[in-house]
Structures are given as C-alpha cells and as structure tokens.
Coordinates of C-alpha atoms in Angstrom, one line a residue:
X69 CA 38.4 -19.9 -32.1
X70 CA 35.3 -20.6 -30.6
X71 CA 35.8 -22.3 -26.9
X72 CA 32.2 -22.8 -26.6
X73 CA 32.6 -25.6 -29.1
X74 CA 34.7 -27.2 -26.9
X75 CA 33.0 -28.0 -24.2
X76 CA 32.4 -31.0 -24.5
X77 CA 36.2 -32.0 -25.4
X78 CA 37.2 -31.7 -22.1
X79 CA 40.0 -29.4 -22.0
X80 CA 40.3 -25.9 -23.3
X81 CA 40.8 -24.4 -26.4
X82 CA 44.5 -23.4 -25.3
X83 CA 44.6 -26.6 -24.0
X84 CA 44.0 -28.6 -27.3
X85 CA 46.4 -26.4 -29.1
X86 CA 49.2 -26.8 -26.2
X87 CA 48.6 -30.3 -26.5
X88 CA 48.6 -30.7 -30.9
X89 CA 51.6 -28.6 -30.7
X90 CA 53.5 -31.6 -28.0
X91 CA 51.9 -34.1 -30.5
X92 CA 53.4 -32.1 -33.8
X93 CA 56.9 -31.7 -31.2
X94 CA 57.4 -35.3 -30.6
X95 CA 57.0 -36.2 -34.3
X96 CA 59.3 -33.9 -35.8
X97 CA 62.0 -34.4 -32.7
X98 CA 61.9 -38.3 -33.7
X99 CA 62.7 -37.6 -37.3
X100 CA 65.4 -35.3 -36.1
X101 CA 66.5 -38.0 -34.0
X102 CA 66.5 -40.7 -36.5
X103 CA 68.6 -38.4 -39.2
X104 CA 70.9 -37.6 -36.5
X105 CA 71.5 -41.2 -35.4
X106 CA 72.2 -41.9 -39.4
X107 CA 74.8 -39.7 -39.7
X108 CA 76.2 -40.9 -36.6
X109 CA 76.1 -44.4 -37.7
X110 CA 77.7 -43.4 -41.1
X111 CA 80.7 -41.7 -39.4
X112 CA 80.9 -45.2 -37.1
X113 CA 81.4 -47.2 -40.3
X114 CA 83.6 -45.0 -41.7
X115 CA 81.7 -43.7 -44.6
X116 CA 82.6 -39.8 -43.9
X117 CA 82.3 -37.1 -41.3
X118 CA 79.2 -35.8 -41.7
X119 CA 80.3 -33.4 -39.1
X120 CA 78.6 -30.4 -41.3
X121 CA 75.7 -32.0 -42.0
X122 CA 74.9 -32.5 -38.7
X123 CA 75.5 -29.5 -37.4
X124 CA 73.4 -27.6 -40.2
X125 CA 70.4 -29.9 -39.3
X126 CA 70.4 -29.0 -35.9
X127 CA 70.4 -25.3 -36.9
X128 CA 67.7 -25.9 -39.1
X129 CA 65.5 -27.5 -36.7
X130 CA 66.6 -25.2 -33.8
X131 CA 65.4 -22.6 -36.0
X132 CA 62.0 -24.4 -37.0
X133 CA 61.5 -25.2 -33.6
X134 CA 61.3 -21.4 -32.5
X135 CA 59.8 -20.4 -35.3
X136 CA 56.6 -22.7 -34.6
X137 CA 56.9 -21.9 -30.7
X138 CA 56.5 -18.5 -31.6
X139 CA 53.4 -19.0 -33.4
X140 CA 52.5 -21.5 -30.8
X141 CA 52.9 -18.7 -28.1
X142 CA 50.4 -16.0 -30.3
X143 CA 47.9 -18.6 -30.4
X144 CA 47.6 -19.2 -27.3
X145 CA 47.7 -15.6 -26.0
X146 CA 44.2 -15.1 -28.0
X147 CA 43.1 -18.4 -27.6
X148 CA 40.5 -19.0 -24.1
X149 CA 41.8 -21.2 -21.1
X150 CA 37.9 -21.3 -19.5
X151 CA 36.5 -25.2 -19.9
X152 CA 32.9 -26.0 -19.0
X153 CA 30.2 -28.3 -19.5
X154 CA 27.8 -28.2 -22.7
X155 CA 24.5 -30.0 -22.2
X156 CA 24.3 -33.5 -21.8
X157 CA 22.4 -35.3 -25.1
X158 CA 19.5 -35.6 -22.3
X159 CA 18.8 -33.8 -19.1
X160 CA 18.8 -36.4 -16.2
X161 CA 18.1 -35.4 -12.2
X162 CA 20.2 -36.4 -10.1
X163 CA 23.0 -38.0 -12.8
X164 CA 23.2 -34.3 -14.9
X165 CA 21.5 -31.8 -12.7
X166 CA 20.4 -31.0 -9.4
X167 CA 17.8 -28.8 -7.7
X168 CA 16.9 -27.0 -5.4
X169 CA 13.6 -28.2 -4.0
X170 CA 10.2 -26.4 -2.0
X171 CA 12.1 -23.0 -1.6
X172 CA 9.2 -21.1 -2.9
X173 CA 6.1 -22.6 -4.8
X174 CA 2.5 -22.2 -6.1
X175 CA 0.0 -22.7 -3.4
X176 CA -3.7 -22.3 -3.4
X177 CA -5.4 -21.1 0.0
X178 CA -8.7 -19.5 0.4
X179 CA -8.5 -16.0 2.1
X180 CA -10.9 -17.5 4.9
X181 CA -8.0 -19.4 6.0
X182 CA -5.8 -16.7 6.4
X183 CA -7.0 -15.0 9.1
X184 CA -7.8 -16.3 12.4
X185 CA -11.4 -14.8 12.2
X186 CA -12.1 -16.9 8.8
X187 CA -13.2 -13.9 7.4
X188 CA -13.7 -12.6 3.5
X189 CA -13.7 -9.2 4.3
X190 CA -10.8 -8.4 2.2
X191 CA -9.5 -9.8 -1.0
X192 CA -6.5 -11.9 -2.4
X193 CA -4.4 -9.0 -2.9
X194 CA -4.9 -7.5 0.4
X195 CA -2.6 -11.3 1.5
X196 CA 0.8 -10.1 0.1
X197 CA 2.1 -11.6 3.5
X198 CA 0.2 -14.1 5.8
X199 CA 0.0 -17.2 7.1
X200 CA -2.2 -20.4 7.0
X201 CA -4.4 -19.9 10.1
X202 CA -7.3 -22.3 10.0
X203 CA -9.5 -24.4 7.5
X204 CA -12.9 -23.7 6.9
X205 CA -15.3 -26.4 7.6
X206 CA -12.3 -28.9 5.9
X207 CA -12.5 -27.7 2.3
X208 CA -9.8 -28.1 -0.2
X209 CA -7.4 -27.1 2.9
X210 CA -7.9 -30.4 4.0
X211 CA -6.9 -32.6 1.2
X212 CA -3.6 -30.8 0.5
X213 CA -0.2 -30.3 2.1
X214 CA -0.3 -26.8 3.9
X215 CA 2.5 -24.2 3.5
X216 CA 4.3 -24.6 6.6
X217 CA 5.5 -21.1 6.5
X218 CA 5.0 -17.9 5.0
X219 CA 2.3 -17.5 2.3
X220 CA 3.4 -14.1 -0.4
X221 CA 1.9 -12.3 -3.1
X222 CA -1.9 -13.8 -3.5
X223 CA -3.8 -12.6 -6.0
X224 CA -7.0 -13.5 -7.7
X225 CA -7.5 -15.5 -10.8
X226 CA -10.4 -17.0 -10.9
X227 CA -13.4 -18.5 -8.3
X228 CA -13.9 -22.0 -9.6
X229 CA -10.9 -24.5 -11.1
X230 CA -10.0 -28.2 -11.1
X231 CA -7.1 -28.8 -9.3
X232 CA -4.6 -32.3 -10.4
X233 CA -2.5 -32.4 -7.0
X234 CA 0.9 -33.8 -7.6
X235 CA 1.1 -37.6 -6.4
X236 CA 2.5 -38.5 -3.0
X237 CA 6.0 -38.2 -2.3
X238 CA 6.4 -35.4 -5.2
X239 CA 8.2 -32.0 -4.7
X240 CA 5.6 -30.2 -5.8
X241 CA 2.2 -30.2 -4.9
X242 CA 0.0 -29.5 -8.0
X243 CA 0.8 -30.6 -11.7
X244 CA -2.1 -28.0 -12.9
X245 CA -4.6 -26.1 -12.5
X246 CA -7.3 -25.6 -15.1
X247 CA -9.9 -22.4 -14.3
X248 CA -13.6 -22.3 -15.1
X249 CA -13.4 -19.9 -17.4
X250 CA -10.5 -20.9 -19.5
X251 CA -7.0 -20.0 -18.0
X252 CA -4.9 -23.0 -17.3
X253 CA -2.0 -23.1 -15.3
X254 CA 0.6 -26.0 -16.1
X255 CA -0.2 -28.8 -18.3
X256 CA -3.4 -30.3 -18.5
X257 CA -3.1 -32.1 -21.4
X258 CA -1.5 -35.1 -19.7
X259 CA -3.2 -37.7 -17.7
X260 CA -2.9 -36.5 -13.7
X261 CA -1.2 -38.7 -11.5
X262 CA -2.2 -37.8 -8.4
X263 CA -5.3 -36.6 -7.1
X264 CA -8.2 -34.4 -9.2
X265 CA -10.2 -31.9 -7.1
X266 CA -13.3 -29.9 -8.0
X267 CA -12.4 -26.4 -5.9
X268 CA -14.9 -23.6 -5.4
X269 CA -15.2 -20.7 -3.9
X270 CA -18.1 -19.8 -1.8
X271 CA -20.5 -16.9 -0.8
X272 CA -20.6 -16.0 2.9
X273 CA -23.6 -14.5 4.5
X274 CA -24.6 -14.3 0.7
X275 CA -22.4 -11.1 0.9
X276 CA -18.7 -11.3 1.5
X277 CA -16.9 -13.6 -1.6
X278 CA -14.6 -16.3 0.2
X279 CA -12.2 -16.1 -3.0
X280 CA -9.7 -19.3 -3.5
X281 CA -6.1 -17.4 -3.8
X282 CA -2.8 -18.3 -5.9
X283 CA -0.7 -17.4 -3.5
X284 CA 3.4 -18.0 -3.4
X285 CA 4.4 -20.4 -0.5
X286 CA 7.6 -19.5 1.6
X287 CA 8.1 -22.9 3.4
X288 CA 9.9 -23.8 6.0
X289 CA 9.8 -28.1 5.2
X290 CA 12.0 -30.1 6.4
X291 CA 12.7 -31.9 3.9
X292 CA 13.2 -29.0 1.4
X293 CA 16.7 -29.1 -0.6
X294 CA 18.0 -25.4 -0.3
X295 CA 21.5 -25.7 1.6
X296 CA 24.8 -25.3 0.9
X297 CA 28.3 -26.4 2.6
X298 CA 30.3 -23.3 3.7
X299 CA 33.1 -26.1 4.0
X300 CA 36.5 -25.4 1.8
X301 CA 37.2 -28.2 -0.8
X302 CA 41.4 -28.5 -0.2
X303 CA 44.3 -29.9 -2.3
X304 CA 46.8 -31.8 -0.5
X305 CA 49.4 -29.1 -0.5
X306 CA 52.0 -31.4 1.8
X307 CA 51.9 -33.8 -1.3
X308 CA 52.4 -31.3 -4.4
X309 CA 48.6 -31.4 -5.2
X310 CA 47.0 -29.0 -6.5
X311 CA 43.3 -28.8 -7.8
X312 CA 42.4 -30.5 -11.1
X313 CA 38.7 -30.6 -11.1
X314 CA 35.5 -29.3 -10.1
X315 CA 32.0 -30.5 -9.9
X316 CA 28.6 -29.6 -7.8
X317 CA 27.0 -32.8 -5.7
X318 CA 24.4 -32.7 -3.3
X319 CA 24.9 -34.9 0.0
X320 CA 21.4 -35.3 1.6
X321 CA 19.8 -32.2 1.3
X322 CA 23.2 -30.4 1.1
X323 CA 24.8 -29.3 -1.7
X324 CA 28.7 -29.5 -2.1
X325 CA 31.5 -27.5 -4.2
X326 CA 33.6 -30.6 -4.6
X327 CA 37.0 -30.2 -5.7
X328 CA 39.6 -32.7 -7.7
X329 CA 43.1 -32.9 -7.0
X330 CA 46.4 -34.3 -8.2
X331 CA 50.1 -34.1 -7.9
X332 CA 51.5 -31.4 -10.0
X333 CA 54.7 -32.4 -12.4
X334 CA 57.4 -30.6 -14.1
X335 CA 56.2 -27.8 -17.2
X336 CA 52.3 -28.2 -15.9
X337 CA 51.6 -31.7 -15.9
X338 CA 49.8 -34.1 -14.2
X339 CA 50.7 -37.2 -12.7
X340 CA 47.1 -38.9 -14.2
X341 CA 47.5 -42.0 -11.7
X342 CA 47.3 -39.5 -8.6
X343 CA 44.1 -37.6 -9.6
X344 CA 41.0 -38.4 -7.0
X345 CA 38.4 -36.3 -5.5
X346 CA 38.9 -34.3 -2.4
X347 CA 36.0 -36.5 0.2
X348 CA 33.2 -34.3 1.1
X349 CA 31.7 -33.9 4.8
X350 CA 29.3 -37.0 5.3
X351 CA 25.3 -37.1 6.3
X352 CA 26.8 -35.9 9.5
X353 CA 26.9 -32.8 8.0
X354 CA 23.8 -31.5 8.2
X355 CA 21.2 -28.6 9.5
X356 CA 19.7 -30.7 11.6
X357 CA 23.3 -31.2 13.7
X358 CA 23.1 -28.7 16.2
X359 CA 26.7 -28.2 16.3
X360 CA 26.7 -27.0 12.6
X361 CA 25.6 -23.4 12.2
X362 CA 24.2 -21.3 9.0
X363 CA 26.4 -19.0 7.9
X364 CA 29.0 -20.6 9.6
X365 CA 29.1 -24.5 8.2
X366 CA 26.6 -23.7 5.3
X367 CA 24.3 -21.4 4.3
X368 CA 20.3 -22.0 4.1
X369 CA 18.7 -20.4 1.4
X370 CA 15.8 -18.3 2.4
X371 CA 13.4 -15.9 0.8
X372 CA 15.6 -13.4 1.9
X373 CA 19.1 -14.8 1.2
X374 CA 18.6 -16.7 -2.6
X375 CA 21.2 -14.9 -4.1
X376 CA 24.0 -16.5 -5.8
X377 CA 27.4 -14.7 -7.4
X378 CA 28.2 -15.3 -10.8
X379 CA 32.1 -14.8 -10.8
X380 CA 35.2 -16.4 -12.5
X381 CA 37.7 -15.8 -10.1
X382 CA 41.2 -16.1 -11.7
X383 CA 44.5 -16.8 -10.1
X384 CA 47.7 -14.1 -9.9
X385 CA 50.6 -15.0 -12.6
X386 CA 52.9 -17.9 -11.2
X387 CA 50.3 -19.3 -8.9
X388 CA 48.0 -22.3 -9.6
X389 CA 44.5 -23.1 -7.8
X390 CA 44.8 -25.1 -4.9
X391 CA 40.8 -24.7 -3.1
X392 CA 38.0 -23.8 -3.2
X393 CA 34.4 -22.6 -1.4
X394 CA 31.5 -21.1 -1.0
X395 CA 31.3 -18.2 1.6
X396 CA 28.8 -15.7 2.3
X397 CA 28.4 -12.0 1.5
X398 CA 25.7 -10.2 2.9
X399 CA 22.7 -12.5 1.8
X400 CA 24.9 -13.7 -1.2
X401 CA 26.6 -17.1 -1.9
X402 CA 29.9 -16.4 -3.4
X403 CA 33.0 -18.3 -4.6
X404 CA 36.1 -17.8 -3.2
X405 CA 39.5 -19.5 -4.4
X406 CA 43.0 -21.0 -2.8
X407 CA 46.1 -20.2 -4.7
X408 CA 49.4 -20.9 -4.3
X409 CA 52.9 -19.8 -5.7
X410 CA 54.7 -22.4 -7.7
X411 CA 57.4 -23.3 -10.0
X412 CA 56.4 -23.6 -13.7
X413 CA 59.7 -25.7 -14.6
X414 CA 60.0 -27.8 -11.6
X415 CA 56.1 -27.9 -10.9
X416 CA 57.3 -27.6 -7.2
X417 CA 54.9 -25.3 -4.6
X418 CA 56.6 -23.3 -3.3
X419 CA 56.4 -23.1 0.2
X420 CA 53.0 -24.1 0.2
X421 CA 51.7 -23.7 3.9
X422 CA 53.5 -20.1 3.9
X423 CA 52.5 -18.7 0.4
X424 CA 49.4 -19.8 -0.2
X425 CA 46.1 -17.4 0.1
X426 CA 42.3 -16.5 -0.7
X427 CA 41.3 -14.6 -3.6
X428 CA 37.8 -13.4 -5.0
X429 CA 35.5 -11.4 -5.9
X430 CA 33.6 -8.7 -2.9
X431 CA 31.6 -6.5 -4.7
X432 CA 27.9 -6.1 -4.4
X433 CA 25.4 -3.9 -6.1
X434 CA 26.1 -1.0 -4.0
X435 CA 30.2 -1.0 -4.8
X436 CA 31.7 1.1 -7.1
X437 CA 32.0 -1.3 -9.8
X438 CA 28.2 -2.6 -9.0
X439 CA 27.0 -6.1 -10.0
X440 CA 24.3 -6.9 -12.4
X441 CA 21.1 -9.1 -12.1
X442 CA 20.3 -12.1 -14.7
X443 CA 16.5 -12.2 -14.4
X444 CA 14.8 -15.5 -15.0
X445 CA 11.4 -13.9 -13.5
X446 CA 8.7 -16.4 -15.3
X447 CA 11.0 -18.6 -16.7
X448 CA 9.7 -22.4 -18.0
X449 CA 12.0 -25.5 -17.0
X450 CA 15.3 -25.3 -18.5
X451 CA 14.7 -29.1 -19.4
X452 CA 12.0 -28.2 -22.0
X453 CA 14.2 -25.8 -24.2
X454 CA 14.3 -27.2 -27.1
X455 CA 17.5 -25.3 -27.9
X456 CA 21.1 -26.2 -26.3
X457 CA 21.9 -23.5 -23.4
X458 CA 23.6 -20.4 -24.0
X459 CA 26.7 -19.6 -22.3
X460 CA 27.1 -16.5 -19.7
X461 CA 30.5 -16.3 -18.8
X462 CA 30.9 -12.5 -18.0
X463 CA 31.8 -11.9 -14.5
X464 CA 30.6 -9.6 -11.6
X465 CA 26.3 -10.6 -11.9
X466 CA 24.4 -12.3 -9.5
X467 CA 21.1 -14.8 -10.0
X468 CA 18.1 -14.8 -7.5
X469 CA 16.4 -18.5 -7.3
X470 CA 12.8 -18.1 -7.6
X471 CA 10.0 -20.3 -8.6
X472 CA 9.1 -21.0 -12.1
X473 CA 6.3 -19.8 -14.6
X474 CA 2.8 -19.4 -13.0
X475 CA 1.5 -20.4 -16.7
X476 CA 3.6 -23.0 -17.5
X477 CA 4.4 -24.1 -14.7
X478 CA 2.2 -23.6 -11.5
X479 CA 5.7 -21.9 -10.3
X480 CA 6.1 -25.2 -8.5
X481 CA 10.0 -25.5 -9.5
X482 CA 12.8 -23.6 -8.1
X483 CA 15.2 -22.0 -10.8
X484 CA 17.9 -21.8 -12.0
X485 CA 18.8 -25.9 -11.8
X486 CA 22.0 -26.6 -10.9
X487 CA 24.6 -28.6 -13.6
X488 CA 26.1 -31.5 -11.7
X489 CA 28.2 -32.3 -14.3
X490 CA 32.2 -33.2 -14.0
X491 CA 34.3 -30.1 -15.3
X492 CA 37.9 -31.9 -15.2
X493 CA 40.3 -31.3 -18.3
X494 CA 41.7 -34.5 -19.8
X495 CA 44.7 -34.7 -19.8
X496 CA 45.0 -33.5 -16.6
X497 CA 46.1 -29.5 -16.0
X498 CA 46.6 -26.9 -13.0
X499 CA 44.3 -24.4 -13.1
X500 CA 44.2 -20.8 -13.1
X501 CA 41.0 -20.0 -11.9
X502 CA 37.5 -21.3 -11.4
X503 CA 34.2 -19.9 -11.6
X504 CA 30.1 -20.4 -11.0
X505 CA 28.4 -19.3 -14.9
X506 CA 24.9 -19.4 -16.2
X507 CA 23.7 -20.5 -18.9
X508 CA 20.1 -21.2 -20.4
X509 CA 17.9 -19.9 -23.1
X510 CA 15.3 -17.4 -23.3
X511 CA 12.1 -17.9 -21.8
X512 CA 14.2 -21.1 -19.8
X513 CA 15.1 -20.8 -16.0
X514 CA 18.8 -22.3 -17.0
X515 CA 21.4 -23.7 -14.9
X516 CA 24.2 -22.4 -13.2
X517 CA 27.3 -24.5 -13.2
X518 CA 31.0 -24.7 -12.1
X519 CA 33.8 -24.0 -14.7
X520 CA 37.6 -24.2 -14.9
X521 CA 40.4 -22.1 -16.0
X522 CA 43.3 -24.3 -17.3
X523 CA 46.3 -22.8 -16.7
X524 CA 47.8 -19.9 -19.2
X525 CA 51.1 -21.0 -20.4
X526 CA 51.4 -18.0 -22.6
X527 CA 53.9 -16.8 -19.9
X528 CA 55.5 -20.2 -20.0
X529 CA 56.3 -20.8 -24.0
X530 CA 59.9 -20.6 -24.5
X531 CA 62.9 -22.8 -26.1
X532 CA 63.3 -24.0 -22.3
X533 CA 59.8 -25.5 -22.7
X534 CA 61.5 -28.0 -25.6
X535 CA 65.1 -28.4 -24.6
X536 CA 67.6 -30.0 -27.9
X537 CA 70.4 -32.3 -27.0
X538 CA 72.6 -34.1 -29.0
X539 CA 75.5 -36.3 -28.6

C-alpha cells in the first residue's frame, strides 16, 4: 500500500479502492438484478413461486455485501487519503514549475567598491554586510548589473578569473566563473552565451591588495519574483461547493494558492460538469499598487522573512475543505484551511455561512511541540537530479529559500522551486485536508508543492452506503 506510487493516478490510494469496490458493487448488484428479474418473470408465466428462492438470494447477497464492505472498511482505514504530484517525465518552467527569482544570488564586487573611500585596507571577509558604493576607475563594476541592495557574506577565492556573464534579459547574471588557479564555479564546459570578461585584481600603492570578492547579493530589483497573495482562495459555499483542487500559479510576479471547486453530491460525490477554478486577483494585484500592503494583501519575501511552513493541515470528522490561504506567522508563510460541517448522506452544508471556520497549524520553533528545518544549504538544481524526487510528507518543518550551490551553481538560483503542477483527484472528491510538502533528492534544492487529502470515508462505510431494494 504504497500511495507514493500513486501519484500520478490522480486520486488516492483510498480513493482507488473506494472507487474498485463501486465498480466490483455495480457488477455484482446487476447479476443480482438480472436473477431476481428471472424468477419474477418465471412466477409471471406461471412456471412456480420461486418465492424461496428469492428470498434466499437476497440473504445471500445481503450477507456478501457486508461481508466485502467490511473488508472494504479495514482497507481503507490503513490505506492513505493524501494525493500529490510525482514529477513530470520532464521539468518544464513555467508549464511544471515555478521560481522564485533574484532573491539572493552570487555577485562579484571588488572591496574598493564597497566603501565610499575606495579603499583595500581590509579584506573580503571583513564585507559580511555592505553596500555597492562606487566603481573604481570603471572596472568589471561597469560592465555588469550592480546589486541594488544589500551585498552579504564576501569572501575570498581567488585574485584573477574569467567571468561568462549571463546574456541579457536572464535572471541570473553569471553562468560561471572559472579562477586562475583552477577552481571553477558553475559550468564551464558549455559555450557562454553572454558576455566573457578577463577580471583581475589589482595592487594599490603597490601595498594594499584590491581583492575581487564573491559576495551574496540581497537585492531589492524590481522585477524580482519573490511575492505571495495573502488573498483566501473560496468555494462557493451559497451553491454547495466545496473545494476540489489545488495548484500554485504565479500572476505577474505574484504567486497564487489557487483553489478548485465544485458542487458536492449525495455519499461524497461530485457533480464533474460543475468543477472550475476559483479566479485569482488580476495584474491589479500587485506590490506596486499602493493600496495593497505586505503582510496584509501578500507577503514579500525578504532575507529576513524566506521562511515557508511545511504542514498538512487536516479537517475535523464531518467537515469537508471549503478554502484556503496563505497567511503569515512571524516571518513565516503558512497555510491555513476553511472547513465546513456537512452531511455525508445528503452531501448538504450545513449551514454554511454559520458553521464554517479556520484551521491550521501555529507553532514555531520556539513552541512546545517545536518545528524542524529541511536544510537545502548548497544544494544543485532540482532539475539536474537524475533520480525522481523523494517525498516529505511529515508535518510541523519549515524550509528557508536560499540561493543555490556556489560550485555548481554560482548560487545564482533561488531554492527550493516551486511544483506548479494540478493536484485535483479524478473522479472528483471533497477533501479533508490540504497541505504545502517537499520533496527532492540529496544534494538537489527540491520543490515544494501543494497536496490534497481526499476525504476519509472510513467513518462513512456502512450497508446505508449500498442500499438493497426489491420488488
């Protein structure tokens, strides 16, 4: 009973077996049917009562019946409810995964340009905070993009090195950077595509060493790709609808929870024809709108608010997921979920605008029941993993974006990538929960992604689940 297996069947492993079961049902209630409309016709033409053997058929298959909804029922107490998304056969951006763009990077600044004296009296490591000040007599300042913000963490690697810049209109601004003496950093093997410079450092006054830096840019770009909607993704609770679906989409330079929903039916169905997703707010919805405020409307992600919760927040028994959104706890983005009460038999909310409420997950590293970090520190692109992602659904962590690999990667990307991917069971389902998950490999910055919980209808298996009439 592996759900992992199943994620790309789209619908749980209590799903499926929900589902076989109704499949092996309406077989064996059609043969019942078609031996119970034989006798009937045989007692119409007068060839006997066949009262008896009626009757001891509908025992027998009464009996049957319960029998298999009692195993039904134990298999889907240990079997999982949680669906999610395996990886695609090939890692598109923008169609499979999204990311979060010039949050914090690799940058390259000489120490004479970090200080408004242009002096190189210090060293690299004495820059673990600074800001681009000047550029010397219009070195290699001069031919790249400068850090419009905060430059972190410089240290020194070596003096001289040929720097491929990234071509115009990229996210990131170097593709590698290969070091007199050896050390490269990203992939020089390939052809670059943008602009080669020679870079060296330099003596001054034959005695102070102005020393090129790597140094980790903290900018402030306006076209950087680091917010999130604060907005709640809502179900049509007037109508019966309740949430179906859930995916992550990015809206400008905004990223969006964006919710599914549908009209629930009797015995947790569907009604397939009604299922649509819940519009998001428009390009109107954006930092730049000063009407809009962080925190409020959306949350920008910052070097000191990166944090994201990894939760699955699950609903009480007899409710069924009816929102969702992001909110903010501290510096932390984290999920928070609508329920409301229903009726399993019906499928009816029950007073929906009166009984229906938040739920999630508040604790921090300094509760009582502390979270725990995942640590991609130095982590390669998740797209190079030549190994499919491993799944980490276990609740209560929290995951830190952060640039990538310095080695492999001139930490030029921001990590963990974000699995755009729809996560909407087929046949359609209400759900019991939702949650943000990680997954990735070793060595691999991973993604984080949004996952279901289809709801548990271990409570809900009985003979009233498949009434038996006759005539």
């Amino acid at each position: 009973e592996n759900s992992d297996a199943l994620c790309d069947q789209k619908q749980s492993l209590q799903q499926l077996i929900f589902n076989l079961y109704k499949t092996l049902h309406l077989t064996q209630l059609k043969g019942f049917s078609v031996m119970q409309y034989s006798w009937m016709l045989l007692q119409t033409y007068g060839k006997g009562n066949f009262t008896f053997e009626r009757k001891k058929q509908l025992e027998q298959f009464e009996k049957k019946i319960t029998e298999q909804l009692d195993a039904l029922k134990s298999s889907i107490i240990s079997a999982s409810n949680i669906y999610w998304r395996c990886d695609p056969a090939k890692h598109i951006k923008d169609t499979t995964y999204l990311e979060v763009t010039q949050l914090l990077q690799g940058y390259i600044e000489n120490e004479a340009d970090m200080n408004v004296e242009q002096s190189c009296m210090k060293d690299c490591g004495y820059y673990e905070v600074a800001e681009h000040k000047s550029c010397f007599k219009d070195q290699f300042c001069a031919k790249q993009r400068v850090c419009n913000g905060r430059i972190l963490n410089c240290q020194y690697i070596d003096s001289d090195m040929r720097i491929c810049q990234s071509k115009f209109g990229s996210n990131r601004r170097y593709d590698y950077i290969a070091y007199e003496r050896g050390r490269t950093l990203g992939d020089s093997s390939v052809e670059c595509k943008g602009t080669t410079s020679m870079v060296d450092s330099w003596w001054n006054f034959l005695i102070w060493h102005c020393s090129y830096c790597f140094c980790i840019c903290d900018s402030n770009d306006a076209v950087s790709d680091r917010y999130f909607s604060l907005k709640p993704s809502l179900s049509d609770i007037k109508e019966n609808k309740v949430i179906t679906g859930i995916r992550f989409i990015k809206v400008k330079q905004m990223f969006h929870l964006q919710a599914q929903e549908g009209v629930l039916g009797a015995r947790g169905s569907i009604h397939e024809s009604t299922r649509q997703w819940i519009e998001v707010p428009g390009y109107e919805f954006s930092y730049k709108n000063k009407t809009l405020k962080d925190g409020v409307d959306y949350h920008k992600l910052t070097y000191e608010a990166r944090t994201i919760d990894i939760d699955s927040v699950l609903a009480p028994e007899n409710t069924v997921v009816t929102g969702v959104k992001f909110r903010k706890i501290g510096s932390h983005l984290n999920i928070e979920v609508r329920v409301t009460l229903f009726d399993f038999t019906t499928g009816n909310l029950i007073e929906p605008e009166l009984k229906s409420y938040w739920i999630g997950n508040e604790n921090t590293e300094l509760s009582a029941n502390p979270r725990t970090n995942i640590d991609i520190n130095n982590s390669n692109l998740p797209i190079k993993s030549t190994t499919p992602s491993e799944l980490d659904m276990s609740s209560n962590k929290y995951l830190t974006f952060t640039y990538s690999s310095i080695d492999h990667d001139v930490a030029q990307t921001t990590l963990p990538f974000i699995d755009m991917q729809t996560v909407a069971p087929y046949p359609g389902i209400p759900l019991s929960g939702l949650g943000i998950y990680f997954k990735g490999t070793k060595g691999f910055g991973g993604f984080i992604g949004a996952s279901v919980f289809t709801y548990d209808l271990s409570n809900d298996i009985n003979t009233k689940l498949f009434p038996i009439k006759t005539v």
